[in-house]
Amino acid sequence: MRHLSLLFIVLLSLSIFCFTLLPPRHDAFSVLYVIVIFLVSQAASRHVIKLIACLCIGLSVFSFSLVHRDDIVHGPYTRLALSIFAILLVTLLALRNQRITEALAKQKRILAHADRMLTLGYLSASIAHEINQPLTAIRTYAHSGVRWLKKTEPDLTEALHCFGSIEKNSQRAESIIGNIKNLAQKKSGIPEQISVHQIIQESCDILKNEISNKKINVIFNPSGQDIQFCAVRIEIQQIFINILMNAIQAFKESIPNNFIHIRVYDMTDRENFFAIHVVDNAMGFIEATPENIFDAFFSTKQNGMGLGLTICKGIIEAHGGRLIAEHNKLKGAKFIIQLPKHVS
Amino acid sequence: MFHKIPKEQNLIVILDDDKDVQFSLDSLLRSVGFTTFIFSSTDEFLTTPLPPQACCMLLDVKLGNVNGLDFLEEMAQRGLTLPVIIITGHGDIPMAVRGIKSGATDFLSKPYKDTVLLNAIADSLEKWRNNQESQEKKKQATDYYATLSQREKEVMECIISGLMNKQIADRLGISLITVKIHRAHIMKKMHAQSLADLVRMSEYLNLHNKEISRYKNK
């Protein structure tokens, strides 16, 4: 794809160059180099744009000197100046456009990061509990290891078992911290191959405590074939955590028939797309509607920023997918995530 | 890990849904000579008959979708009188108060020091033993008491209220000598060495009648 467009740009430049070499009345064609700059600016970095602009100006001047080599003094310099002016202007605009696009992308990243930090803040009690478990086991094993060794007849097998378990539990703590670090990092990373089942499972694991506190039964049976797709892992995880957390917070009571149902399937009506349904039987959309729920700074939570779902929708749309909210038929809310398996 | 139900005394029941915490507790308790009986869920605990040697229970507050404190209340309703030590990762005062009110003997927060845990277990064991002893004494006293005749029961009620023989005779409308005979029978049937013994036994039987008094009411 990339090579094709590169080839197209080179061919375009060459044909413009050839046009400008035609008899003198055609030398205003060098204005057409702006198309080349416009096309290049879609994908290239700022340095490349500048370089291409210089090349275009160079080519115009070169073709001008070739065409008007007999009468270099009385040549139509105004036309040349106009072409060069146009090329410079478009370059400037392209550069400015790119700067603004970059700034916008950076703002989006910062916002997404802020949202992840908010999530982490919300989860801090659970994270502390999660790390406390292996820590408790490590401490208990350490005490018990010492006791096995201090016996009148030291039991080495038991003591070795204790040390092995200490190692295992410190790894467990490490992996919990690793997961949090991933969520807390500023960079969003590069797209990679992701298993849908795995990422849903991981998101549920992160929210394990919240789920059990509200006595929610999460029904997610990863039967059938797993779907692999290409996306930025942390962004996809952020979407799931956000949507699941919304569902969890929508449950006001801790009662045993609370449930969240997650379903993953290939879309039949859109080729190369898959969908994930997240359905709950909580209170549904009160005050909010499925339409305005994605509006920025709209929140029904007491200390919500009102950006979680806006960011999710943004991420999904950047991946070429869709995020839809609906009323669930009986009770509660339903979120549908549609994503392509390959992101261009 | 499967544990055979041990024959000896001092069996500690562990109810925690985290495998690593379970096994670390198991290792620590075995290193000091206890035997353990591990459960991962309340359902598993309720469906398994508990051996009589079980003398203490370590209960985690977080058991999947079940709250340990709720379960403690359920245990009381089901008449399970095992001393319970509550262990929690994130305890606060309301939780501790609720735990103790529901009958827990101790409340520890994770991670705990081994000595703290073992002391708590020792206290629970003490409590369990006392409980066990008083249960036995109560059973014995009830058995002995059942052998008394109706009249002897009436006489005993008067004796433990501190009435003199004369007063008993007067109250029940019988002769002094009959009271003395009843009294001798009661001491024999209740296996009491002294009046003090008899009074202690009556405590288990909850016999004390406040209306009977040695002195006339004002």
Coordinates of C-alpha atoms in Angstrom, one line a residue:
Chain A
M1 CA 0.0 0.0 0.0
R2 CA 2.7 2.4 1.1
H3 CA 5.0 1.4 -1.8
L4 CA 2.1 1.9 -4.3
S5 CA 1.4 5.5 -3.1
L6 CA 5.2 6.2 -3.1
L7 CA 5.4 5.0 -6.7
F8 CA 2.3 7.1 -7.6
I9 CA 3.9 10.3 -6.1
V10 CA 7.2 9.7 -8.0
L11 CA 5.3 9.1 -11.3
L12 CA 3.2 12.2 -10.7
S13 CA 6.3 14.3 -10.1
L14 CA 8.0 13.0 -13.2
S15 CA 4.9 13.7 -15.3
I16 CA 4.7 17.2 -14.0
F17 CA 8.4 17.6 -14.8
C18 CA 7.8 16.4 -18.3
F19 CA 4.8 18.7 -18.8
T20 CA 7.0 21.7 -17.8
L21 CA 9.6 20.7 -20.4
L22 CA 7.0 21.1 -23.2
P23 CA 7.1 24.4 -25.2
P24 CA 7.2 27.6 -23.1
R25 CA 3.5 28.2 -22.8
H26 CA 3.3 25.1 -20.5
D27 CA 5.7 26.2 -17.8
A28 CA 2.9 27.4 -15.5
F29 CA 2.4 23.6 -14.9
S30 CA 5.1 23.7 -12.2
V31 CA 2.3 25.0 -9.9
L32 CA 1.0 21.4 -10.0
Y33 CA 3.9 20.4 -7.7
V34 CA 1.6 21.5 -4.9
I35 CA -0.3 18.2 -5.4
V36 CA 2.9 16.3 -4.7
I37 CA 3.5 18.2 -1.5
F38 CA -0.1 17.8 -0.5
L39 CA 0.1 14.0 -1.0
V40 CA 3.4 13.7 0.7
S41 CA 2.2 15.7 3.7
Q42 CA -0.5 13.1 4.4
A43 CA 2.1 10.6 5.7
A44 CA 5.6 12.0 5.8
S45 CA 7.4 13.7 8.6
R46 CA 8.1 17.4 8.6
H47 CA 11.7 17.1 7.4
V48 CA 10.6 15.0 4.5
I49 CA 8.0 17.6 3.5
K50 CA 10.6 20.3 3.6
L51 CA 13.0 18.2 1.5
I52 CA 10.3 17.4 -1.1
A53 CA 9.3 21.1 -1.3
C54 CA 13.0 22.0 -1.9
L55 CA 13.1 19.3 -4.6
C56 CA 10.0 20.6 -6.3
I57 CA 11.4 24.1 -6.4
G58 CA 14.6 22.8 -7.7
L59 CA 12.8 20.8 -10.4
S60 CA 10.8 23.9 -11.4
V61 CA 13.9 26.1 -11.7
F62 CA 15.7 23.3 -13.6
S63 CA 12.9 22.8 -16.1
F64 CA 12.6 26.6 -16.4
S65 CA 16.3 27.0 -17.2
L66 CA 16.1 24.1 -19.7
V67 CA 13.1 25.5 -21.5
H68 CA 14.3 29.1 -21.6
R69 CA 18.0 28.4 -22.1
D70 CA 18.1 30.5 -25.4
D71 CA 16.6 33.6 -23.8
I72 CA 17.6 33.3 -20.2
V73 CA 17.4 37.1 -19.6
H74 CA 13.8 37.7 -20.9
G75 CA 12.2 34.6 -19.6
P76 CA 8.7 34.7 -17.9
Y77 CA 10.1 35.0 -14.4
T78 CA 6.8 36.1 -13.0
R79 CA 5.3 32.7 -13.8
L80 CA 8.3 31.0 -12.1
A81 CA 8.0 33.2 -9.1
L82 CA 4.3 32.5 -8.8
S83 CA 4.9 28.7 -8.9
I84 CA 7.6 28.9 -6.3
F85 CA 5.4 31.1 -4.1
A86 CA 2.5 28.6 -4.4
I87 CA 4.8 25.7 -3.6
L88 CA 6.1 27.6 -0.5
L89 CA 2.7 28.5 0.7
V90 CA 1.3 25.0 0.4
T91 CA 4.4 23.6 2.2
L92 CA 3.9 26.1 5.0
L93 CA 0.2 25.2 5.3
A94 CA 1.0 21.4 5.2
L95 CA 3.6 21.9 8.0
R96 CA 1.2 23.9 10.1
N97 CA -1.5 21.3 9.6
Q98 CA 0.8 18.6 10.6
R99 CA 1.9 20.4 13.8
I100 CA -1.7 20.9 14.8
T101 CA -2.6 17.3 14.0
E102 CA 0.4 16.1 16.1
A103 CA -0.6 18.4 19.0
L104 CA -4.2 17.0 18.9
A105 CA -2.9 13.5 18.9
K106 CA -0.7 14.3 21.9
Q107 CA -3.7 15.8 23.7
K108 CA -5.7 12.7 23.0
R109 CA -2.9 10.5 24.4
I110 CA -2.6 12.7 27.5
L111 CA -6.4 12.6 28.0
A112 CA -6.4 8.8 27.6
H113 CA -3.6 8.5 30.1
A114 CA -5.4 10.8 32.5
D115 CA -8.4 8.5 32.2
R116 CA -6.3 5.4 32.9
M117 CA -4.8 7.1 35.9
L118 CA -8.3 7.9 37.2
T119 CA -9.2 4.2 36.7
L120 CA -6.1 3.2 38.6
G121 CA -7.0 5.6 41.4
Y122 CA -10.5 4.0 41.6
L123 CA -8.9 0.6 41.7
S124 CA -6.2 1.4 44.2
A125 CA -7.9 -0.4 47.1
S126 CA -8.3 -3.5 45.0
I127 CA -4.8 -3.3 43.7
A128 CA -3.6 -3.0 47.3
H129 CA -5.6 -6.1 48.2
E130 CA -4.3 -8.0 45.2
I131 CA -0.7 -7.3 46.2
N132 CA -1.4 -8.0 49.8
Q133 CA -2.3 -11.6 49.1
P134 CA 1.1 -12.8 47.8
L135 CA 2.7 -10.5 50.4
T136 CA 0.9 -12.3 53.1
A137 CA 1.8 -15.7 51.7
I138 CA 5.5 -14.6 51.4
R139 CA 5.6 -13.5 55.0
T140 CA 3.8 -16.6 56.3
Y141 CA 6.1 -18.9 54.3
A142 CA 9.2 -17.0 55.6
H143 CA 8.1 -17.5 59.2
S144 CA 7.2 -21.1 58.6
G145 CA 10.4 -21.8 56.8
V146 CA 12.4 -20.5 59.8
R147 CA 10.3 -22.7 62.1
W148 CA 10.8 -25.8 60.0
L149 CA 14.6 -25.2 60.1
K150 CA 14.7 -24.3 63.8
K151 CA 13.1 -27.6 64.8
T152 CA 15.3 -30.1 66.7
E153 CA 15.3 -32.2 63.6
P154 CA 15.1 -29.6 60.8
D155 CA 12.7 -30.6 58.0
L156 CA 14.6 -29.5 54.9
T157 CA 11.9 -30.7 52.4
E158 CA 9.3 -28.4 54.1
A159 CA 11.7 -25.5 54.3
L160 CA 12.7 -25.9 50.7
H161 CA 9.0 -25.9 49.8
C162 CA 8.6 -22.7 51.7
F163 CA 11.4 -21.0 49.8
G164 CA 10.0 -22.2 46.5
S165 CA 6.7 -20.7 47.4
I166 CA 8.2 -17.4 48.4
E167 CA 9.8 -17.2 45.0
K168 CA 6.5 -18.1 43.3
N169 CA 4.5 -15.5 45.3
S170 CA 7.0 -12.8 44.6
Q171 CA 6.6 -13.5 40.9
R172 CA 2.8 -13.2 41.4
A173 CA 3.2 -9.8 43.1
E174 CA 5.6 -8.8 40.3
S175 CA 3.1 -9.6 37.6
I176 CA 0.4 -7.6 39.3
I177 CA 2.7 -4.6 39.5
G178 CA 3.7 -5.2 35.8
N179 CA 0.0 -5.0 34.8
I180 CA -0.5 -1.8 36.7
K181 CA 2.7 -0.3 35.2
N182 CA 1.4 -1.1 31.7
L183 CA -1.8 0.8 32.5
A184 CA 0.1 3.7 34.0
Q185 CA 2.5 4.2 31.2
K186 CA 2.2 7.3 29.1
K187 CA 3.0 5.8 25.7
S188 CA 0.3 3.8 24.2
G189 CA 2.7 1.6 22.2
I190 CA 2.5 0.0 18.8
P191 CA -0.3 -2.2 17.4
E192 CA 0.2 -5.9 18.0
Q193 CA -1.7 -9.1 17.5
I194 CA -4.2 -9.5 20.3
S195 CA -6.4 -12.4 21.4
V196 CA -9.9 -11.1 22.2
H197 CA -10.5 -13.8 24.8
Q198 CA -7.2 -13.1 26.5
I199 CA -7.7 -9.4 26.7
I200 CA -11.3 -9.7 28.1
Q201 CA -10.0 -12.2 30.7
E202 CA -7.2 -9.8 31.7
S203 CA -9.6 -6.9 32.1
C204 CA -11.9 -9.1 34.2
D205 CA -8.9 -10.1 36.4
I206 CA -8.0 -6.5 37.0
L207 CA -11.6 -5.8 38.1
K208 CA -11.9 -9.0 40.0
N209 CA -12.4 -7.4 43.4
E210 CA -15.0 -4.9 42.2
I211 CA -16.9 -7.7 40.6
S212 CA -16.9 -9.9 43.7
N213 CA -17.8 -6.9 46.0
K214 CA -21.0 -6.4 44.1
K215 CA -21.5 -10.2 43.9
I216 CA -21.7 -9.9 40.1
N217 CA -21.7 -13.1 38.1
V218 CA -19.6 -12.4 35.0
I219 CA -20.7 -14.8 32.3
F220 CA -18.0 -15.0 29.7
N221 CA -17.5 -18.5 28.2
P222 CA -14.8 -18.3 25.7
S223 CA -16.1 -21.2 23.8
G224 CA -15.7 -21.3 20.0
Q225 CA -12.8 -20.0 18.1
D226 CA -10.8 -17.1 19.6
I227 CA -10.6 -14.0 17.5
Q228 CA -7.2 -12.5 16.9
F229 CA -7.0 -8.9 15.8
C230 CA -4.4 -6.2 15.4
A231 CA -4.6 -3.1 17.7
V232 CA -2.7 -1.2 20.5
R233 CA -3.1 -3.5 23.5
I234 CA -3.3 -0.9 26.2
E235 CA -5.9 1.1 24.3
I236 CA -8.1 -2.0 23.9
Q237 CA -7.7 -2.9 27.5
Q238 CA -8.7 0.7 28.5
I239 CA -11.9 0.2 26.5
F240 CA -12.9 -3.0 28.2
I241 CA -12.0 -1.8 31.7
N242 CA -14.0 1.4 31.1
I243 CA -17.1 -0.4 29.9
L244 CA -16.9 -3.1 32.5
M245 CA -16.4 -0.6 35.3
N246 CA -19.4 1.4 34.1
A247 CA -21.4 -1.8 34.3
I248 CA -20.1 -2.6 37.8
Q249 CA -20.8 0.9 39.1
A250 CA -24.3 0.7 37.7
F251 CA -25.1 -2.0 40.2
K252 CA -26.4 -0.3 43.3
E253 CA -26.9 -3.4 45.4
S254 CA -24.8 -6.4 46.1
I255 CA -27.2 -9.2 45.3
P256 CA -26.5 -12.6 43.9
N257 CA -28.5 -12.3 40.7
N258 CA -26.4 -9.4 39.4
F259 CA -24.8 -10.4 36.1
I260 CA -22.7 -9.1 33.3
H261 CA -22.8 -11.1 30.1
I262 CA -20.0 -10.8 27.6
R263 CA -20.4 -12.3 24.1
V264 CA -17.9 -12.3 21.2
Y265 CA -18.8 -13.2 17.7
D266 CA -17.9 -12.7 14.0
M267 CA -20.1 -10.2 12.3
T268 CA -22.0 -11.7 9.4
D269 CA -23.2 -8.4 7.9
R270 CA -19.7 -6.8 7.9
E271 CA -16.9 -8.7 6.5
N272 CA -13.7 -8.8 8.5
F273 CA -15.4 -7.3 11.6
F274 CA -16.2 -8.9 14.9
A275 CA -18.4 -7.6 17.7
I276 CA -18.4 -7.8 21.5
H277 CA -21.6 -7.4 23.5
V278 CA -21.4 -6.4 27.1
V279 CA -24.9 -6.7 28.7
D280 CA -25.7 -6.1 32.3
N281 CA -28.9 -6.2 34.4
A282 CA -28.1 -3.1 36.5
M283 CA -30.1 0.1 36.6
G284 CA -29.5 1.0 33.0
F285 CA -29.4 4.6 31.7
I286 CA -30.9 6.8 34.3
E287 CA -30.6 10.5 33.5
A288 CA -28.4 9.5 30.6
T289 CA -29.6 8.2 27.2
P290 CA -27.8 5.9 24.9
E291 CA -27.3 8.9 22.7
N292 CA -25.8 11.5 25.1
I293 CA -23.8 9.0 27.1
F294 CA -20.8 9.5 24.8
D295 CA -20.8 13.3 25.1
A296 CA -17.7 14.7 26.6
F297 CA -18.0 15.9 30.2
F298 CA -21.3 14.2 30.6
S299 CA -21.4 12.1 33.7
T300 CA -24.0 10.8 36.1
K301 CA -21.3 9.7 38.6
Q302 CA -20.5 11.8 41.6
N303 CA -16.8 12.3 40.8
G304 CA -16.7 11.2 37.2
M305 CA -14.8 13.3 34.6
G306 CA -17.4 12.4 31.9
L307 CA -14.6 11.4 29.5
G308 CA -14.3 7.6 29.9
L309 CA -16.8 6.7 27.2
T310 CA -15.9 9.6 25.0
I311 CA -12.3 8.4 25.0
C312 CA -13.4 4.8 24.4
K313 CA -15.5 5.9 21.4
G314 CA -12.5 7.9 20.1
I315 CA -10.1 4.9 20.4
I316 CA -12.6 2.5 18.8
E317 CA -13.2 4.9 15.9
A318 CA -9.5 5.5 15.5
H319 CA -9.2 1.7 15.0
G320 CA -11.9 1.9 12.4
G321 CA -14.7 0.4 14.6
R322 CA -17.9 1.5 16.2
L323 CA -19.2 1.7 19.8
I324 CA -22.9 1.6 20.3
A325 CA -25.0 1.9 23.5
E326 CA -28.5 0.5 23.8
H327 CA -31.1 -0.2 26.4
N328 CA -31.2 -3.9 27.3
K329 CA -34.5 -5.5 26.5
L330 CA -35.4 -6.5 30.1
K331 CA -33.3 -4.3 32.3
G332 CA -29.9 -2.7 32.3
A333 CA -27.6 -1.5 29.5
K334 CA -26.0 -3.0 26.5
F335 CA -22.7 -1.9 24.9
I336 CA -21.7 -3.2 21.5
I337 CA -18.1 -2.9 20.3
Q338 CA -17.5 -3.5 16.6
L339 CA -13.9 -3.7 15.6
P340 CA -12.1 -4.7 12.4
K341 CA -9.7 -7.7 12.6
H342 CA -7.0 -5.8 10.6
V343 CA -6.4 -2.1 11.2
S344 CA -5.1 -0.3 8.2
Chain B
M1 CA -3.7 -30.7 48.4
F2 CA -5.8 -33.2 50.2
H3 CA -5.6 -33.7 53.9
K4 CA -6.8 -36.7 55.7
I5 CA -8.9 -35.9 58.7
P6 CA -6.4 -36.2 61.5
K7 CA -7.1 -38.2 64.6
E8 CA -5.3 -36.0 67.1
Q9 CA -6.4 -32.9 68.8
N10 CA -6.0 -29.3 67.7
L11 CA -7.3 -29.3 64.2
I12 CA -7.4 -25.8 62.7
V13 CA -9.9 -25.1 59.9
I14 CA -8.7 -22.6 57.2
L15 CA -11.3 -21.0 55.0
D16 CA -9.7 -18.7 52.4
D17 CA -10.2 -18.5 48.7
D18 CA -6.6 -17.7 47.9
K19 CA -4.6 -20.9 47.3
D20 CA -1.2 -19.3 48.1
V21 CA -2.5 -17.8 51.4
Q22 CA -4.1 -21.2 52.3
F23 CA -1.0 -23.2 51.7
S24 CA 1.3 -20.7 53.5
L25 CA -1.0 -20.9 56.5
D26 CA -1.0 -24.7 56.3
S27 CA 2.8 -24.8 56.3
L28 CA 3.1 -22.4 59.2
L29 CA 0.5 -24.3 61.3
R30 CA 2.0 -27.7 60.6
S31 CA 5.5 -26.4 61.5
V32 CA 4.2 -25.7 65.0
G33 CA 2.4 -29.1 65.3
F34 CA -1.2 -28.3 64.4
T35 CA -3.1 -30.2 61.7
T36 CA -5.1 -28.3 59.2
F37 CA -8.3 -28.7 57.3
I38 CA -8.5 -26.4 54.3
F39 CA -11.6 -25.1 52.5
S40 CA -11.8 -22.8 49.6
S41 CA -15.4 -21.9 49.7
T42 CA -18.2 -21.7 52.2
D43 CA -20.2 -24.2 50.3
E44 CA -17.4 -26.7 50.5
F45 CA -17.2 -26.0 54.3
L46 CA -20.9 -26.4 54.9
T47 CA -21.2 -29.7 52.9
T48 CA -18.2 -31.3 54.6
P49 CA -18.9 -32.7 58.1
L50 CA -16.5 -31.2 60.6
P51 CA -14.4 -33.6 62.7
P52 CA -14.9 -33.1 66.5
Q53 CA -11.3 -32.1 67.0
A54 CA -11.8 -28.9 65.0
C55 CA -11.0 -26.3 67.6
C56 CA -10.4 -23.0 65.7
M57 CA -11.2 -21.5 62.4
L58 CA -9.3 -18.9 60.3
L59 CA -11.8 -17.1 58.2
D60 CA -10.9 -14.7 55.4
V61 CA -13.4 -11.8 54.9
K62 CA -13.1 -12.0 51.1
L63 CA -14.4 -15.4 49.8
G64 CA -15.1 -14.8 46.2
N65 CA -18.7 -13.5 46.0
V66 CA -19.3 -14.3 49.7
N67 CA -18.5 -11.9 52.6
G68 CA -16.8 -13.7 55.5
L69 CA -18.6 -11.6 58.0
D70 CA -22.0 -12.6 56.6
F71 CA -20.9 -16.1 56.7
L72 CA -19.9 -15.8 60.4
E73 CA -23.5 -14.7 61.2
E74 CA -24.8 -17.6 59.1
M75 CA -22.5 -20.0 61.1
A76 CA -24.0 -18.7 64.4
Q77 CA -27.5 -19.2 63.0
R78 CA -26.6 -22.8 62.0
G79 CA -25.3 -23.4 65.6
L80 CA -21.6 -23.8 64.6
T81 CA -19.8 -22.8 67.8
L82 CA -16.2 -23.0 66.5
P83 CA -14.0 -20.1 67.7
V84 CA -13.3 -18.0 64.7
I85 CA -10.3 -15.7 63.9
I86 CA -11.1 -13.3 61.2
I87 CA -8.3 -12.4 58.8
T88 CA -8.6 -9.6 56.3
G89 CA -6.5 -7.7 53.9
H90 CA -8.2 -4.4 54.4
G91 CA -9.8 -4.2 57.8
D92 CA -11.4 -1.1 59.2
I93 CA -13.0 -0.3 62.5
P94 CA -16.7 -1.0 61.5
M95 CA -15.6 -4.3 60.0
A96 CA -13.7 -5.3 63.2
V97 CA -16.6 -4.3 65.4
R98 CA -19.1 -6.3 63.3
G99 CA -16.7 -9.3 63.4
I100 CA -16.3 -9.2 67.2
K101 CA -20.1 -8.6 67.7
S102 CA -20.8 -11.6 65.5
G103 CA -18.7 -13.7 67.8
A104 CA -15.2 -13.8 66.4
T105 CA -12.5 -14.2 69.0
D106 CA -9.9 -12.2 67.1
F107 CA -9.5 -9.9 64.1
L108 CA -6.1 -9.9 62.2
S109 CA -5.1 -7.9 59.2
K110 CA -2.9 -9.2 56.5
P111 CA 0.1 -9.5 56.4
Y112 CA 0.3 -10.7 60.0
K113 CA 3.3 -11.7 62.1
D114 CA 3.4 -15.4 62.9
T115 CA 3.6 -14.8 66.6
V116 CA 0.5 -12.7 66.5
L117 CA -1.4 -15.3 64.6
L118 CA -0.2 -18.2 66.8
N119 CA -1.1 -16.2 70.0
A120 CA -4.6 -15.6 68.6
I121 CA -4.9 -19.3 67.9
A122 CA -3.7 -20.1 71.4
D123 CA -6.3 -17.8 72.9
S124 CA -9.0 -19.4 70.7
L125 CA -7.8 -22.9 71.8
E126 CA -8.1 -21.8 75.4
K127 CA -11.6 -20.6 74.8
W128 CA -12.5 -23.7 72.9
R129 CA -11.2 -25.9 75.8
N130 CA -13.1 -23.9 78.4
N131 CA -16.2 -24.1 76.3
Q132 CA -15.6 -27.8 75.8
E133 CA -15.2 -28.3 79.6
S134 CA -18.3 -26.4 80.5
Q135 CA -20.2 -28.3 77.9
E136 CA -19.2 -31.5 79.5
K137 CA -20.0 -30.3 83.0
K138 CA -23.4 -29.0 81.8
K139 CA -24.2 -32.4 80.2
Q140 CA -23.2 -34.2 83.4
A141 CA -25.2 -31.9 85.6
T142 CA -28.2 -32.3 83.3
D143 CA -27.9 -36.0 83.4
Y144 CA -27.7 -36.1 87.2
Y145 CA -30.5 -33.6 87.5
A146 CA -32.8 -35.8 85.4
T147 CA -32.5 -38.6 88.0
L148 CA -34.1 -36.4 90.7
S149 CA -37.8 -36.8 91.6
Q150 CA -40.2 -33.9 91.3
R151 CA -40.1 -33.2 95.1
E152 CA -36.3 -33.5 95.2
K153 CA -36.1 -30.9 92.4
E154 CA -38.3 -28.5 94.4
V155 CA -36.1 -29.0 97.4
M156 CA -33.0 -28.5 95.4
E157 CA -34.3 -25.2 94.1
C158 CA -34.9 -24.0 97.6
I159 CA -31.4 -25.2 98.8
I160 CA -29.5 -23.3 96.1
S161 CA -31.5 -20.2 96.9
G162 CA -30.0 -20.4 100.4
L163 CA -33.0 -21.4 102.4
M164 CA -32.5 -23.2 105.7
N165 CA -34.0 -26.6 106.2
K166 CA -36.7 -25.2 108.5
Q167 CA -37.7 -22.6 105.9
I168 CA -37.8 -25.3 103.2
A169 CA -40.0 -27.5 105.4
D170 CA -42.3 -24.6 106.1
R171 CA -42.4 -23.5 102.4
L172 CA -43.2 -27.0 101.0
G173 CA -45.4 -28.0 103.9
I174 CA -43.3 -31.1 104.8
S175 CA -41.5 -32.1 108.0
L176 CA -38.0 -31.1 108.8
I177 CA -36.8 -34.7 108.8
T178 CA -38.2 -35.3 105.3
V179 CA -36.3 -32.3 104.1
K180 CA -33.2 -33.7 105.5
I181 CA -33.7 -37.0 103.8
H182 CA -34.4 -35.3 100.5
R183 CA -31.3 -33.3 100.9
A184 CA -29.2 -36.3 101.5
H185 CA -30.6 -38.0 98.4
I186 CA -30.0 -34.9 96.3
M187 CA -26.4 -34.7 97.3
K188 CA -25.9 -38.3 96.5
K189 CA -27.8 -38.2 93.1
M190 CA -26.0 -35.0 92.0
H191 CA -22.6 -36.4 93.0
A192 CA -22.0 -33.2 95.0
Q193 CA -19.3 -33.2 97.7
S194 CA -20.5 -30.0 99.3
L195 CA -23.2 -27.4 99.1
A196 CA -20.8 -25.3 97.0
D197 CA -20.5 -28.1 94.5
L198 CA -24.3 -28.3 94.2
V199 CA -24.6 -24.5 93.6
R200 CA -21.9 -24.6 90.9
M201 CA -23.8 -27.4 89.1
S202 CA -27.0 -25.5 89.4
E203 CA -25.4 -22.6 87.5
Y204 CA -25.1 -24.9 84.5
L205 CA -28.7 -25.8 84.9
N206 CA -30.0 -22.3 85.2
L207 CA -32.1 -23.2 88.3
H208 CA -31.8 -20.1 90.3
N209 CA -35.3 -18.8 91.2
K210 CA -35.1 -15.2 92.3
E211 CA -38.5 -15.3 94.0
I212 CA -37.2 -17.7 96.7
S213 CA -35.2 -15.8 99.3
R214 CA -33.9 -16.6 102.7
Y215 CA -34.9 -13.3 104.0
K216 CA -38.4 -11.9 103.9
N217 CA -39.0 -9.3 101.2
K218 CA -39.4 -5.8 102.5

